[in-house]
Amino acid sequence: MAPPLGDIAHLGHVELLTPDLDASVRFFIEYLGLTENGRSADGTSVYLRTWDDYEHHSLVLTAHETSGIRRTALRASSEEALQRRVKEAESAGRTGRWVEDEPGLGPLYVTTDPDGHEIALYWESEWYRAPDALKPGLKNQPQAKPGHGVGVRRLDHVNFLAADVGSNGGFVHEVLGARPTEQIQLDDGRIAAQWLTFSSKSYDVVYTEDWTGSTGRLHHIAFATDTREDILRAADLALDTGVFIETGPHKHAIQQTFFLYVYEPGGNRIELCNPLTRLVLAPDWPLITWTENERKKGQAWGLKTIESFHTHGTPPVSA
């Protein structure tokens, strides 16, 4: 039986790997509008934050020989909730380790999902205090809105590639307490993708089938904007600044998200999305299942879906 909703409060942050740390940092600051909030002692990791994040950082960029994802951090709703989830993870055979290796955070319990993605659970978190240069005009905002780039509001979700979507979705549902909201089921009964949420957002975590059979890979991470018009502006800015657009602006049929897929210089796919008007408020929300034939119709206005195999290296070269 799945645990009660609420033990995991929300998606905290992710750590991305990049073979070009300087270029990736410039992308997230200059194009997306994130703010740098410190570096590791050895300079190999940079901590960045979206303007409406109350925590120390929303994203960690770490120098590495390839792109990809290293860690996804989820904040618990209390110390007691954290300990409950740790106990459940260990009971499910996902025994992890305790670390204190990120600024602004207390102890993190680091485990993995069945596919090998690193999942960190934590409770203690230092609330961000903006320096004078970034103080907001309104006291209920953590930071002033950026005057450059897209100006994304928050980290919205992470989409993992997985060899077995069902077992990974089951782990997030049964051990961590998320509820699945939508999924794709192929004609042979296999679950090809599943969307799960920890809160009233329609999704925080997604698993998409990796048709190569590989494990531990990333499909994309996503940042939320205030409006659809911000997505259109992001496309214009990408064109002006040489950011590679993979697809969009368009609308997903599943979850109805207005989106744009781009690549950052390190080779990670980044989604800009506007899901802010869609919430799952019903406590008895039914799991919506899309068939293989329904998915062949493509996105909401007929655009075909992209293949789910990118993880490392540079984006395709545009013609």
Short mmCIF file of C-alpha atoms in Angstrom, two decimals:
data_model
loop_
_atom_site.label_atom_id
_atom_site.label_comp_id
_atom_site.label_asym_id
_atom_site.label_seq_id
_atom_site.Cartn_x
_atom_site.Cartn_y
_atom_site.Cartn_z
CA MET A 1 0.00 0.00 0.00
CA ALA A 2 1.29 3.48 -0.89
CA PRO A 3 2.16 5.83 1.99
CA PRO A 4 -0.09 8.82 2.66
CA LEU A 5 0.45 11.88 0.50
CA GLY A 6 2.49 14.63 2.06
CA ASP A 7 5.67 12.98 3.36
CA ILE A 8 7.54 14.44 0.37
CA ALA A 9 6.70 18.14 0.00
CA HIS A 10 8.20 18.95 -3.38
CA LEU A 11 11.02 18.61 -5.87
CA GLY A 12 13.94 20.51 -4.33
CA HIS A 13 16.72 20.64 -6.91
CA VAL A 14 18.69 18.60 -9.43
CA GLU A 15 22.38 18.20 -10.17
CA LEU A 16 23.35 18.13 -13.84
CA LEU A 17 26.68 17.03 -15.27
CA THR A 18 28.33 19.02 -18.04
CA PRO A 19 31.55 18.71 -20.04
CA ASP A 20 31.61 22.50 -20.51
CA LEU A 21 30.95 24.02 -17.10
CA ASP A 22 31.60 27.65 -18.05
CA ALA A 23 29.33 27.55 -21.10
CA SER A 24 26.58 25.77 -19.18
CA VAL A 25 26.73 28.35 -16.37
CA ARG A 26 26.44 31.18 -18.91
CA PHE A 27 23.40 29.49 -20.48
CA PHE A 28 21.52 29.17 -17.20
CA ILE A 29 22.38 32.69 -16.06
CA GLU A 30 22.20 34.68 -19.30
CA TYR A 31 19.49 32.77 -21.18
CA LEU A 32 17.28 31.34 -18.43
CA GLY A 33 17.90 34.10 -15.87
CA LEU A 34 19.09 32.00 -12.92
CA THR A 35 21.37 33.50 -10.25
CA GLU A 36 24.67 32.03 -9.11
CA ASN A 37 24.68 31.39 -5.36
CA GLY A 38 28.12 29.93 -4.69
CA ARG A 39 30.64 27.34 -5.87
CA SER A 40 32.21 24.26 -4.35
CA ALA A 41 35.64 24.64 -2.78
CA ASP A 42 37.32 22.99 -5.74
CA GLY A 43 35.33 25.02 -8.26
CA THR A 44 33.89 21.98 -10.04
CA SER A 45 30.28 22.61 -8.96
CA VAL A 46 28.21 25.80 -9.29
CA TYR A 47 24.99 26.43 -7.34
CA LEU A 48 22.25 28.30 -9.17
CA ARG A 49 18.76 29.41 -8.17
CA THR A 50 15.54 30.50 -9.81
CA TRP A 51 14.20 33.81 -8.55
CA ASP A 52 11.12 32.35 -6.80
CA ASP A 53 12.92 29.51 -5.00
CA TYR A 54 12.96 29.87 -1.21
CA GLU A 55 15.94 27.50 -0.84
CA HIS A 56 19.67 27.96 -1.38
CA HIS A 57 19.73 26.51 -4.88
CA SER A 58 17.49 25.01 -7.56
CA LEU A 59 20.23 23.55 -9.73
CA VAL A 60 23.78 22.27 -9.31
CA LEU A 61 26.06 22.17 -12.35
CA THR A 62 29.06 19.87 -11.99
CA ALA A 63 31.99 19.46 -14.38
CA HIS A 64 32.15 15.96 -15.85
CA GLU A 65 33.30 14.20 -18.99
CA THR A 66 29.69 13.76 -20.17
CA SER A 67 26.29 15.35 -19.72
CA GLY A 68 23.53 13.72 -17.69
CA ILE A 69 21.97 13.80 -14.25
CA ARG A 70 23.71 12.93 -10.98
CA ARG A 71 21.19 13.73 -8.24
CA THR A 72 17.54 14.62 -7.78
CA ALA A 73 16.74 16.03 -4.32
CA LEU A 74 13.29 15.87 -2.76
CA ARG A 75 12.39 17.83 0.37
CA ALA A 76 10.36 16.04 3.03
CA SER A 77 7.53 17.79 4.86
CA SER A 78 9.11 17.24 8.31
CA GLU A 79 11.91 15.40 10.07
CA GLU A 80 9.44 12.67 11.00
CA ALA A 81 8.30 12.36 7.38
CA LEU A 82 11.92 12.07 6.25
CA GLN A 83 12.57 9.25 8.70
CA ARG A 84 9.42 7.44 7.55
CA ARG A 85 10.53 7.57 3.92
CA VAL A 86 14.04 6.41 4.84
CA LYS A 87 12.55 3.45 6.68
CA GLU A 88 10.32 2.60 3.72
CA ALA A 89 13.25 2.85 1.29
CA GLU A 90 15.32 0.48 3.40
CA SER A 91 12.39 -1.92 3.80
CA ALA A 92 12.04 -1.94 0.00
CA GLY A 93 15.71 -2.84 -0.43
CA ARG A 94 16.79 0.67 -1.48
CA THR A 95 19.20 1.20 1.44
CA GLY A 96 21.19 4.40 0.99
CA ARG A 97 23.71 6.58 2.83
CA TRP A 98 23.64 9.85 4.77
CA VAL A 99 25.70 12.76 3.42
CA GLU A 100 26.12 16.47 4.15
CA ASP A 101 27.69 17.69 0.93
CA GLU A 102 25.51 20.60 -0.25
CA PRO A 103 25.43 24.18 1.05
CA GLY A 104 22.23 25.41 2.66
CA LEU A 105 21.01 21.90 3.44
CA GLY A 106 21.21 19.53 6.37
CA PRO A 107 21.71 15.77 6.10
CA LEU A 108 20.56 14.12 2.87
CA TYR A 109 19.64 10.47 2.62
CA VAL A 110 20.92 9.33 -0.77
CA THR A 111 19.42 6.23 -2.35
CA THR A 112 18.59 5.17 -5.91
CA ASP A 113 15.48 4.25 -7.85
CA PRO A 114 15.43 0.79 -9.50
CA ASP A 115 17.00 2.28 -12.64
CA GLY A 116 19.99 3.68 -10.74
CA HIS A 117 19.07 7.38 -10.66
CA GLU A 118 20.37 8.99 -7.46
CA ILE A 119 17.54 10.24 -5.25
CA ALA A 120 18.29 12.39 -2.17
CA LEU A 121 15.76 13.00 0.60
CA TYR A 122 16.18 15.82 3.13
CA TRP A 123 14.33 18.05 5.58
CA GLU A 124 16.67 20.73 6.95
CA SER A 125 16.91 23.68 4.56
CA GLU A 126 18.27 27.20 4.94
CA TRP A 127 15.86 29.84 3.63
CA TYR A 128 17.43 32.16 1.07
CA ARG A 129 18.12 35.77 2.05
CA ALA A 130 18.73 38.00 -0.94
CA PRO A 131 21.66 40.43 -0.86
CA ASP A 132 20.83 44.11 -1.28
CA ALA A 133 21.36 43.98 -5.03
CA LEU A 134 18.73 41.24 -5.39
CA LYS A 135 16.19 42.32 -2.77
CA PRO A 136 12.61 42.14 -4.11
CA GLY A 137 10.11 44.96 -4.00
CA LEU A 138 7.56 42.66 -2.34
CA LYS A 139 8.40 40.99 0.97
CA ASN A 140 6.66 37.73 0.04
CA GLN A 141 9.12 37.08 -2.81
CA PRO A 142 12.55 35.62 -2.04
CA GLN A 143 14.38 37.55 -4.77
CA ALA A 144 13.84 40.28 -7.33
CA LYS A 145 12.75 39.12 -10.75
CA PRO A 146 15.66 39.06 -13.22
CA GLY A 147 15.73 41.80 -15.83
CA HIS A 148 17.35 39.59 -18.46
CA GLY A 149 16.83 36.26 -20.15
CA VAL A 150 13.69 34.16 -19.89
CA GLY A 151 13.38 34.72 -16.14
CA VAL A 152 12.07 31.26 -15.24
CA ARG A 153 10.17 31.13 -11.93
CA ARG A 154 11.07 27.68 -10.59
CA LEU A 155 12.39 24.22 -11.30
CA ASP A 156 9.24 22.37 -12.36
CA HIS A 157 9.98 18.68 -12.98
CA VAL A 158 12.50 16.07 -13.98
CA ASN A 159 11.92 13.45 -16.68
CA PHE A 160 14.05 10.33 -16.30
CA LEU A 161 14.74 7.73 -18.95
CA ALA A 162 14.30 4.22 -17.57
CA ALA A 163 14.65 0.68 -18.84
CA ASP A 164 11.52 -0.31 -16.88
CA VAL A 165 9.03 2.48 -16.32
CA GLY A 166 6.67 0.37 -14.22
CA SER A 167 9.16 -0.56 -11.51
CA ASN A 168 10.49 2.98 -11.22
CA GLY A 169 7.06 4.55 -11.11
CA GLY A 170 6.10 1.96 -8.52
CA PHE A 171 9.08 2.94 -6.36
CA VAL A 172 8.18 6.65 -6.44
CA HIS A 173 4.53 5.83 -5.72
CA GLU A 174 4.81 3.09 -3.11
CA VAL A 175 8.02 4.11 -1.32
CA LEU A 176 8.10 7.90 -1.68
CA GLY A 177 4.36 8.54 -1.70
CA ALA A 178 3.80 10.24 -5.06
CA ARG A 179 0.60 9.51 -6.95
CA PRO A 180 0.57 8.76 -10.67
CA THR A 181 -1.67 11.12 -12.63
CA GLU A 182 -1.22 10.00 -16.25
CA GLN A 183 0.56 7.23 -18.14
CA ILE A 184 1.06 5.67 -21.57
CA GLN A 185 0.34 1.95 -21.94
CA LEU A 186 1.44 0.16 -25.09
CA ASP A 187 -0.57 -2.55 -26.81
CA ASP A 188 1.56 -5.28 -25.19
CA GLY A 189 0.64 -3.94 -21.73
CA ARG A 190 3.99 -2.29 -21.08
CA ILE A 191 3.95 1.14 -19.40
CA ALA A 192 5.99 3.41 -21.67
CA ALA A 193 5.76 6.59 -19.59
CA GLN A 194 4.29 7.71 -16.28
CA TRP A 195 3.77 11.12 -14.65
CA LEU A 196 3.72 11.39 -10.83
CA THR A 197 3.12 14.19 -8.34
CA PHE A 198 3.88 14.83 -4.67
CA SER A 199 1.52 17.79 -4.36
CA SER A 200 -1.28 19.61 -6.19
CA LYS A 201 0.99 20.14 -9.19
CA SER A 202 -0.04 17.74 -11.92
CA TYR A 203 3.45 16.22 -12.02
CA ASP A 204 6.89 16.52 -10.43
CA VAL A 205 8.60 13.38 -11.74
CA VAL A 206 8.25 11.57 -15.06
CA TYR A 207 9.63 8.25 -16.25
CA THR A 208 9.94 7.63 -19.98
CA GLU A 209 10.97 4.29 -21.45
CA ASP A 210 14.56 4.20 -22.71
CA TRP A 211 14.22 2.08 -25.83
CA THR A 212 17.99 1.42 -25.84
CA GLY A 213 17.62 -0.57 -22.61
CA SER A 214 20.16 1.65 -20.86
CA THR A 215 19.74 2.71 -17.23
CA GLY A 216 20.26 5.86 -15.19
CA ARG A 217 19.85 8.33 -18.03
CA LEU A 218 18.07 11.68 -18.34
CA HIS A 219 15.39 12.80 -20.76
CA HIS A 220 15.17 16.41 -19.56
CA ILE A 221 14.66 18.81 -16.68
CA ALA A 222 12.07 21.58 -16.90
CA PHE A 223 11.71 25.14 -15.64
CA ALA A 224 8.36 26.90 -15.30
CA THR A 225 7.52 30.32 -16.67
CA ASP A 226 4.70 32.65 -15.66
CA THR A 227 2.86 32.70 -19.00
CA ARG A 228 2.64 31.11 -22.42
CA GLU A 229 3.98 34.34 -23.86
CA ASP A 230 7.20 33.73 -21.91
CA ILE A 231 7.63 30.49 -23.89
CA LEU A 232 7.24 32.38 -27.16
CA ARG A 233 9.74 34.99 -25.96
CA ALA A 234 12.14 32.21 -24.96
CA ALA A 235 12.00 30.90 -28.53
CA ASP A 236 12.85 34.35 -29.88
CA LEU A 237 15.71 34.71 -27.40
CA ALA A 238 17.02 31.28 -28.39
CA LEU A 239 17.03 32.32 -32.03
CA ASP A 240 18.81 35.58 -31.20
CA THR A 241 21.47 33.99 -29.00
CA GLY A 242 22.18 30.75 -30.85
CA VAL A 243 20.49 28.39 -28.37
CA PHE A 244 19.52 25.16 -30.17
CA ILE A 245 15.74 24.58 -30.33
CA GLU A 246 14.81 20.93 -30.62
CA THR A 247 11.03 21.33 -30.89
CA GLY A 248 8.22 23.73 -30.03
CA PRO A 249 6.77 26.06 -28.99
CA HIS A 250 3.89 23.63 -28.78
CA LYS A 251 1.48 21.95 -26.39
CA HIS A 252 1.66 18.51 -24.81
CA ALA A 253 -1.57 16.52 -24.96
CA ILE A 254 -0.59 14.74 -21.74
CA GLN A 255 -0.71 17.26 -18.84
CA GLN A 256 -1.55 20.04 -21.36
CA THR A 257 1.78 21.81 -20.84
CA PHE A 258 2.78 24.57 -23.27
CA PHE A 259 6.48 23.94 -23.91
CA LEU A 260 9.76 24.53 -25.70
CA TYR A 261 12.65 22.06 -25.79
CA VAL A 262 16.17 23.49 -26.06
CA TYR A 263 19.68 22.19 -25.39
CA GLU A 264 22.19 23.77 -23.07
CA PRO A 265 25.86 23.78 -24.23
CA GLY A 266 26.81 20.77 -22.10
CA GLY A 267 24.36 18.57 -23.99
CA ASN A 268 21.43 18.35 -21.57
CA ARG A 269 17.90 18.81 -22.88
CA ILE A 270 16.03 21.60 -21.08
CA GLU A 271 12.29 22.16 -21.24
CA LEU A 272 10.71 25.56 -20.70
CA CYS A 273 7.10 25.02 -19.74
CA ASN A 274 3.98 26.82 -18.65
CA PRO A 275 1.96 24.37 -16.52
CA LEU A 276 0.93 26.96 -13.94
CA THR A 277 -2.79 26.93 -14.69
CA ARG A 278 -3.27 23.18 -14.30
CA LEU A 279 -3.47 21.65 -10.82
CA VAL A 280 -4.68 18.28 -9.60
CA LEU A 281 -6.92 19.24 -6.70
CA ALA A 282 -9.19 16.19 -6.57
CA PRO A 283 -8.11 13.81 -3.78
CA ASP A 284 -9.57 10.92 -5.83
CA TRP A 285 -8.02 11.91 -9.17
CA PRO A 286 -8.18 8.84 -11.45
CA LEU A 287 -5.05 7.66 -13.24
CA ILE A 288 -5.52 8.61 -16.90
CA THR A 289 -4.12 6.00 -19.30
CA TRP A 290 -3.29 6.82 -22.91
CA THR A 291 -3.18 3.99 -25.43
CA GLU A 292 -0.51 3.41 -28.05
CA ASN A 293 -2.95 4.38 -30.79
CA GLU A 294 -3.91 7.60 -29.00
CA ARG A 295 -0.24 8.57 -28.69
CA LYS A 296 0.29 8.07 -32.43
CA LYS A 297 -1.81 11.19 -32.90
CA GLY A 298 1.11 13.17 -31.51
CA GLN A 299 0.93 16.31 -29.39
CA ALA A 300 -2.15 18.42 -28.78
CA TRP A 301 -2.12 20.04 -32.21
CA GLY A 302 -0.66 17.14 -34.16
CA LEU A 303 3.10 17.64 -33.73
CA LYS A 304 4.80 14.26 -33.55
CA THR A 305 6.51 13.38 -30.27
CA ILE A 306 10.29 13.40 -30.09
CA GLU A 307 12.30 10.21 -29.65
CA SER A 308 13.30 9.46 -26.05
CA PHE A 309 16.94 8.53 -26.41
CA HIS A 310 19.07 11.69 -26.02
CA THR A 311 21.23 11.83 -22.92
CA HIS A 312 24.86 12.69 -23.64
CA GLY A 313 26.81 14.77 -26.07
CA THR A 314 25.99 17.77 -28.18
CA PRO A 315 22.56 18.44 -29.69
CA PRO A 316 21.85 17.70 -33.34
CA VAL A 317 23.20 20.21 -35.85
CA SER A 318 20.45 22.24 -37.43
CA ALA A 319 20.30 22.38 -41.21
#
